[in-house]
Amino acid sequence: MSDVDPDRAHVYRIHSDIDALTPTVDAGGSPPHPPNMDIGERLARVETGLDWSKVALALIGTFMIGSVAFLGVQFIRLDGKIDAIPQRLSEEFRAMRAEMAAQTTAIANSITATRQAQPPAPPQIIVIPAPQPQPTPEPSKP
């Protein structure tokens, strides 16, 4: 550590303490980076990783914003369709009432025509048989 910049000596000391405490990553026993790598190279690797993370987060954010915009458009279209439902229902009910009125009138006219075509039915006579006298019971013999 004699050739280390005095301003950065504490950084190297922290890294050497961490490297001593951290177990090796792979079963092969090598750390994730070469031990003689400069701190600037290490920071560059971290910054590159952060750059890719920023790109991934930007893509996710763009996807989310696009999805929300798409759903907003779909809700507006759905709202327009929902607003048209009462008008369509009233037209349908009006047509049903007219159809029912026409059918009712046709049935009433048919009944009237049938009654006028038939002669009046003769009065119905119901014959009830006359009551017959009950035979008198014979007295019982002792």
PDB file of C-alpha atoms in Angstrom:
ATOM      1  CA  MET A   1       0.000   0.000   0.000  1.00  0.00           C
ATOM      2  CA  SER A   2       2.978   2.249  -0.198  1.00  0.00           C
ATOM      3  CA  ASP A   3       2.274   3.190  -3.834  1.00  0.00           C
ATOM      4  CA  VAL A   4      -1.378   4.135  -3.069  1.00  0.00           C
ATOM      5  CA  ASP A   5      -2.612   7.700  -3.234  1.00  0.00           C
ATOM      6  CA  PRO A   6      -2.953   8.945   0.364  1.00  0.00           C
ATOM      7  CA  ASP A   7      -6.378  10.443  -0.360  1.00  0.00           C
ATOM      8  CA  ARG A   8      -7.688   7.051  -1.438  1.00  0.00           C
ATOM      9  CA  ALA A   9      -5.954   4.923   1.135  1.00  0.00           C
ATOM     10  CA  HIS A  10      -9.102   4.504   3.207  1.00  0.00           C
ATOM     11  CA  VAL A  11     -10.991   3.176   0.114  1.00  0.00           C
ATOM     12  CA  TYR A  12      -8.327   0.528  -0.511  1.00  0.00           C
ATOM     13  CA  ARG A  13      -8.313  -0.405   3.155  1.00  0.00           C
ATOM     14  CA  ILE A  14     -12.123  -0.861   3.121  1.00  0.00           C
ATOM     15  CA  HIS A  15     -11.917  -2.994  -0.039  1.00  0.00           C
ATOM     16  CA  SER A  16      -9.144  -5.158   1.348  1.00  0.00           C
ATOM     17  CA  ASP A  17     -11.146  -5.691   4.581  1.00  0.00           C
ATOM     18  CA  ILE A  18     -14.248  -6.645   2.604  1.00  0.00           C
ATOM     19  CA  ASP A  19     -12.282  -8.971   0.323  1.00  0.00           C
ATOM     20  CA  ALA A  20     -10.809 -10.679   3.382  1.00  0.00           C
ATOM     21  CA  LEU A  21     -14.224 -11.196   5.007  1.00  0.00           C
ATOM     22  CA  THR A  22     -16.175 -12.133   1.866  1.00  0.00           C
ATOM     23  CA  PRO A  23     -16.074 -15.781   0.828  1.00  0.00           C
ATOM     24  CA  THR A  24     -15.265 -16.538  -2.766  1.00  0.00           C
ATOM     25  CA  VAL A  25     -18.157 -16.461  -5.232  1.00  0.00           C
ATOM     26  CA  ASP A  26     -17.524 -19.561  -7.327  1.00  0.00           C
ATOM     27  CA  ALA A  27     -16.462 -22.998  -6.294  1.00  0.00           C
ATOM     28  CA  GLY A  28     -13.278 -22.313  -8.290  1.00  0.00           C
ATOM     29  CA  GLY A  29     -12.220 -19.825  -5.628  1.00  0.00           C
ATOM     30  CA  SER A  30     -11.815 -16.723  -7.764  1.00  0.00           C
ATOM     31  CA  PRO A  31     -13.438 -13.411  -6.799  1.00  0.00           C
ATOM     32  CA  PRO A  32     -15.817 -11.650  -9.228  1.00  0.00           C
ATOM     33  CA  HIS A  33     -13.024  -9.407 -10.525  1.00  0.00           C
ATOM     34  CA  PRO A  34      -9.256  -9.613 -10.707  1.00  0.00           C
ATOM     35  CA  PRO A  35      -7.563  -8.581  -7.442  1.00  0.00           C
ATOM     36  CA  ASN A  36      -5.266  -6.112  -9.163  1.00  0.00           C
ATOM     37  CA  MET A  37      -8.179  -4.207 -10.801  1.00  0.00           C
ATOM     38  CA  ASP A  38      -8.044  -0.459 -10.309  1.00  0.00           C
ATOM     39  CA  ILE A  39     -10.846   1.233  -8.378  1.00  0.00           C
ATOM     40  CA  GLY A  40     -11.675   3.290 -11.461  1.00  0.00           C
ATOM     41  CA  GLU A  41     -12.266   0.107 -13.460  1.00  0.00           C
ATOM     42  CA  ARG A  42     -14.442  -1.256 -10.710  1.00  0.00           C
ATOM     43  CA  LEU A  43     -16.495   1.944 -10.650  1.00  0.00           C
ATOM     44  CA  ALA A  44     -16.766   1.847 -14.441  1.00  0.00           C
ATOM     45  CA  ARG A  45     -18.185  -1.692 -14.217  1.00  0.00           C
ATOM     46  CA  VAL A  46     -20.701  -0.582 -11.599  1.00  0.00           C
ATOM     47  CA  GLU A  47     -21.684   2.450 -13.689  1.00  0.00           C
ATOM     48  CA  THR A  48     -22.134   0.228 -16.742  1.00  0.00           C
ATOM     49  CA  GLY A  49     -24.400  -2.043 -14.725  1.00  0.00           C
ATOM     50  CA  LEU A  50     -26.338   0.972 -13.510  1.00  0.00           C
ATOM     51  CA  ASP A  51     -26.649   2.234 -17.086  1.00  0.00           C
ATOM     52  CA  TRP A  52     -28.267  -1.055 -18.115  1.00  0.00           C
ATOM     53  CA  SER A  53     -30.524  -0.854 -15.076  1.00  0.00           C
ATOM     54  CA  LYS A  54     -31.560   2.652 -16.129  1.00  0.00           C
ATOM     55  CA  VAL A  55     -32.344   1.399 -19.626  1.00  0.00           C
ATOM     56  CA  ALA A  56     -34.416  -1.464 -18.241  1.00  0.00           C
ATOM     57  CA  LEU A  57     -36.313   0.857 -15.892  1.00  0.00           C
ATOM     58  CA  ALA A  58     -36.911   3.313 -18.747  1.00  0.00           C
ATOM     59  CA  LEU A  59     -38.358   0.518 -20.889  1.00  0.00           C
ATOM     60  CA  ILE A  60     -40.591  -0.648 -18.049  1.00  0.00           C
ATOM     61  CA  GLY A  61     -41.733   2.943 -17.432  1.00  0.00           C
ATOM     62  CA  THR A  62     -42.446   3.467 -21.118  1.00  0.00           C
ATOM     63  CA  PHE A  63     -44.441   0.250 -21.232  1.00  0.00           C
ATOM     64  CA  MET A  64     -46.464   1.285 -18.177  1.00  0.00           C
ATOM     65  CA  ILE A  65     -47.219   4.747 -19.574  1.00  0.00           C
ATOM     66  CA  GLY A  66     -48.246   3.242 -22.914  1.00  0.00           C
ATOM     67  CA  SER A  67     -50.471   0.698 -21.164  1.00  0.00           C
ATOM     68  CA  VAL A  68     -52.214   3.375 -19.109  1.00  0.00           C
ATOM     69  CA  ALA A  69     -52.767   5.479 -22.250  1.00  0.00           C
ATOM     70  CA  PHE A  70     -54.169   2.475 -24.121  1.00  0.00           C
ATOM     71  CA  LEU A  71     -56.527   1.607 -21.259  1.00  0.00           C
ATOM     72  CA  GLY A  72     -57.649   5.247 -21.075  1.00  0.00           C
ATOM     73  CA  VAL A  73     -58.621   5.182 -24.739  1.00  0.00           C
ATOM     74  CA  GLN A  74     -60.469   1.895 -24.245  1.00  0.00           C
ATOM     75  CA  PHE A  75     -62.403   3.316 -21.271  1.00  0.00           C
ATOM     76  CA  ILE A  76     -63.413   6.368 -23.327  1.00  0.00           C
ATOM     77  CA  ARG A  77     -64.695   4.090 -26.106  1.00  0.00           C
ATOM     78  CA  LEU A  78     -66.547   1.965 -23.551  1.00  0.00           C
ATOM     79  CA  ASP A  79     -68.092   5.094 -22.023  1.00  0.00           C
ATOM     80  CA  GLY A  80     -69.441   6.091 -25.437  1.00  0.00           C
ATOM     81  CA  LYS A  81     -70.995   2.673 -25.891  1.00  0.00           C
ATOM     82  CA  ILE A  82     -72.551   2.755 -22.431  1.00  0.00           C
ATOM     83  CA  ASP A  83     -74.086   6.182 -23.129  1.00  0.00           C
ATOM     84  CA  ALA A  84     -75.815   4.774 -26.247  1.00  0.00           C
ATOM     85  CA  ILE A  85     -77.478   1.905 -24.348  1.00  0.00           C
ATOM     86  CA  PRO A  86     -80.467   3.867 -22.886  1.00  0.00           C
ATOM     87  CA  GLN A  87     -81.385   5.244 -26.316  1.00  0.00           C
ATOM     88  CA  ARG A  88     -81.221   1.810 -27.914  1.00  0.00           C
ATOM     89  CA  LEU A  89     -83.280   0.318 -25.066  1.00  0.00           C
ATOM     90  CA  SER A  90     -86.027   2.942 -25.401  1.00  0.00           C
ATOM     91  CA  GLU A  91     -86.229   2.305 -29.163  1.00  0.00           C
ATOM     92  CA  GLU A  92     -86.423  -1.443 -28.558  1.00  0.00           C
ATOM     93  CA  PHE A  93     -89.146  -1.063 -25.903  1.00  0.00           C
ATOM     94  CA  ARG A  94     -91.119   1.238 -28.219  1.00  0.00           C
ATOM     95  CA  ALA A  95     -90.960  -1.376 -30.978  1.00  0.00           C
ATOM     96  CA  MET A  96     -92.025  -4.127 -28.545  1.00  0.00           C
ATOM     97  CA  ARG A  97     -95.029  -2.071 -27.359  1.00  0.00           C
ATOM     98  CA  ALA A  98     -96.123  -1.446 -30.960  1.00  0.00           C
ATOM     99  CA  GLU A  99     -95.792  -5.134 -31.794  1.00  0.00           C
ATOM    100  CA  MET A 100     -97.737  -6.191 -28.701  1.00  0.00           C
ATOM    101  CA  ALA A 101    -100.488  -3.661 -29.482  1.00  0.00           C
ATOM    102  CA  ALA A 102    -100.756  -4.989 -33.048  1.00  0.00           C
ATOM    103  CA  GLN A 103    -100.968  -8.588 -31.808  1.00  0.00           C
ATOM    104  CA  THR A 104    -103.567  -7.694 -29.179  1.00  0.00           C
ATOM    105  CA  THR A 105    -105.682  -5.891 -31.776  1.00  0.00           C
ATOM    106  CA  ALA A 106    -105.433  -8.859 -34.152  1.00  0.00           C
ATOM    107  CA  ILE A 107    -106.532 -11.282 -31.435  1.00  0.00           C
ATOM    108  CA  ALA A 108    -109.457  -9.050 -30.397  1.00  0.00           C
ATOM    109  CA  ASN A 109    -110.609  -8.707 -34.003  1.00  0.00           C
ATOM    110  CA  SER A 110    -110.378 -12.472 -34.465  1.00  0.00           C
ATOM    111  CA  ILE A 111    -112.499 -13.120 -31.373  1.00  0.00           C
ATOM    112  CA  THR A 112    -115.098 -10.562 -32.476  1.00  0.00           C
ATOM    113  CA  ALA A 113    -115.304 -12.070 -35.960  1.00  0.00           C
ATOM    114  CA  THR A 114    -115.698 -15.590 -34.554  1.00  0.00           C
ATOM    115  CA  ARG A 115    -118.569 -14.550 -32.262  1.00  0.00           C
ATOM    116  CA  GLN A 116    -120.406 -12.758 -35.041  1.00  0.00           C
ATOM    117  CA  ALA A 117    -120.150 -15.710 -37.436  1.00  0.00           C
ATOM    118  CA  GLN A 118    -121.661 -18.307 -35.070  1.00  0.00           C
ATOM    119  CA  PRO A 119    -125.376 -18.345 -34.220  1.00  0.00           C
ATOM    120  CA  PRO A 120    -126.094 -17.801 -30.588  1.00  0.00           C
ATOM    121  CA  ALA A 121    -125.914 -20.979 -28.585  1.00  0.00           C
ATOM    122  CA  PRO A 122    -129.222 -22.325 -27.301  1.00  0.00           C
ATOM    123  CA  PRO A 123    -129.659 -22.115 -23.592  1.00  0.00           C
ATOM    124  CA  GLN A 124    -128.287 -25.063 -21.803  1.00  0.00           C
ATOM    125  CA  ILE A 125    -130.762 -27.259 -19.981  1.00  0.00           C
ATOM    126  CA  ILE A 126    -129.550 -29.404 -17.186  1.00  0.00           C
ATOM    127  CA  VAL A 127    -131.726 -32.344 -16.217  1.00  0.00           C
ATOM    128  CA  ILE A 128    -131.679 -33.285 -12.562  1.00  0.00           C
ATOM    129  CA  PRO A 129    -133.315 -36.628 -11.654  1.00  0.00           C
ATOM    130  CA  ALA A 130    -136.197 -36.485  -9.178  1.00  0.00           C
ATOM    131  CA  PRO A 131    -135.435 -37.747  -5.715  1.00  0.00           C
ATOM    132  CA  GLN A 132    -136.594 -41.292  -5.055  1.00  0.00           C
ATOM    133  CA  PRO A 133    -138.198 -42.322  -1.810  1.00  0.00           C
ATOM    134  CA  GLN A 134    -135.993 -44.215   0.583  1.00  0.00           C
ATOM    135  CA  PRO A 135    -137.147 -47.764   1.466  1.00  0.00           C
ATOM    136  CA  THR A 136    -138.174 -48.053   5.096  1.00  0.00           C
ATOM    137  CA  PRO A 137    -135.974 -50.295   7.121  1.00  0.00           C
ATOM    138  CA  GLU A 138    -137.491 -53.485   8.449  1.00  0.00           C
ATOM    139  CA  PRO A 139    -137.605 -53.861  12.179  1.00  0.00           C
ATOM    140  CA  SER A 140    -135.049 -56.197  13.520  1.00  0.00           C
ATOM    141  CA  LYS A 141    -136.195 -59.555  14.992  1.00  0.00           C
ATOM    142  CA  PRO A 142    -135.097 -60.594  18.439  1.00  0.00           C
TER     143      PRO A 142
END
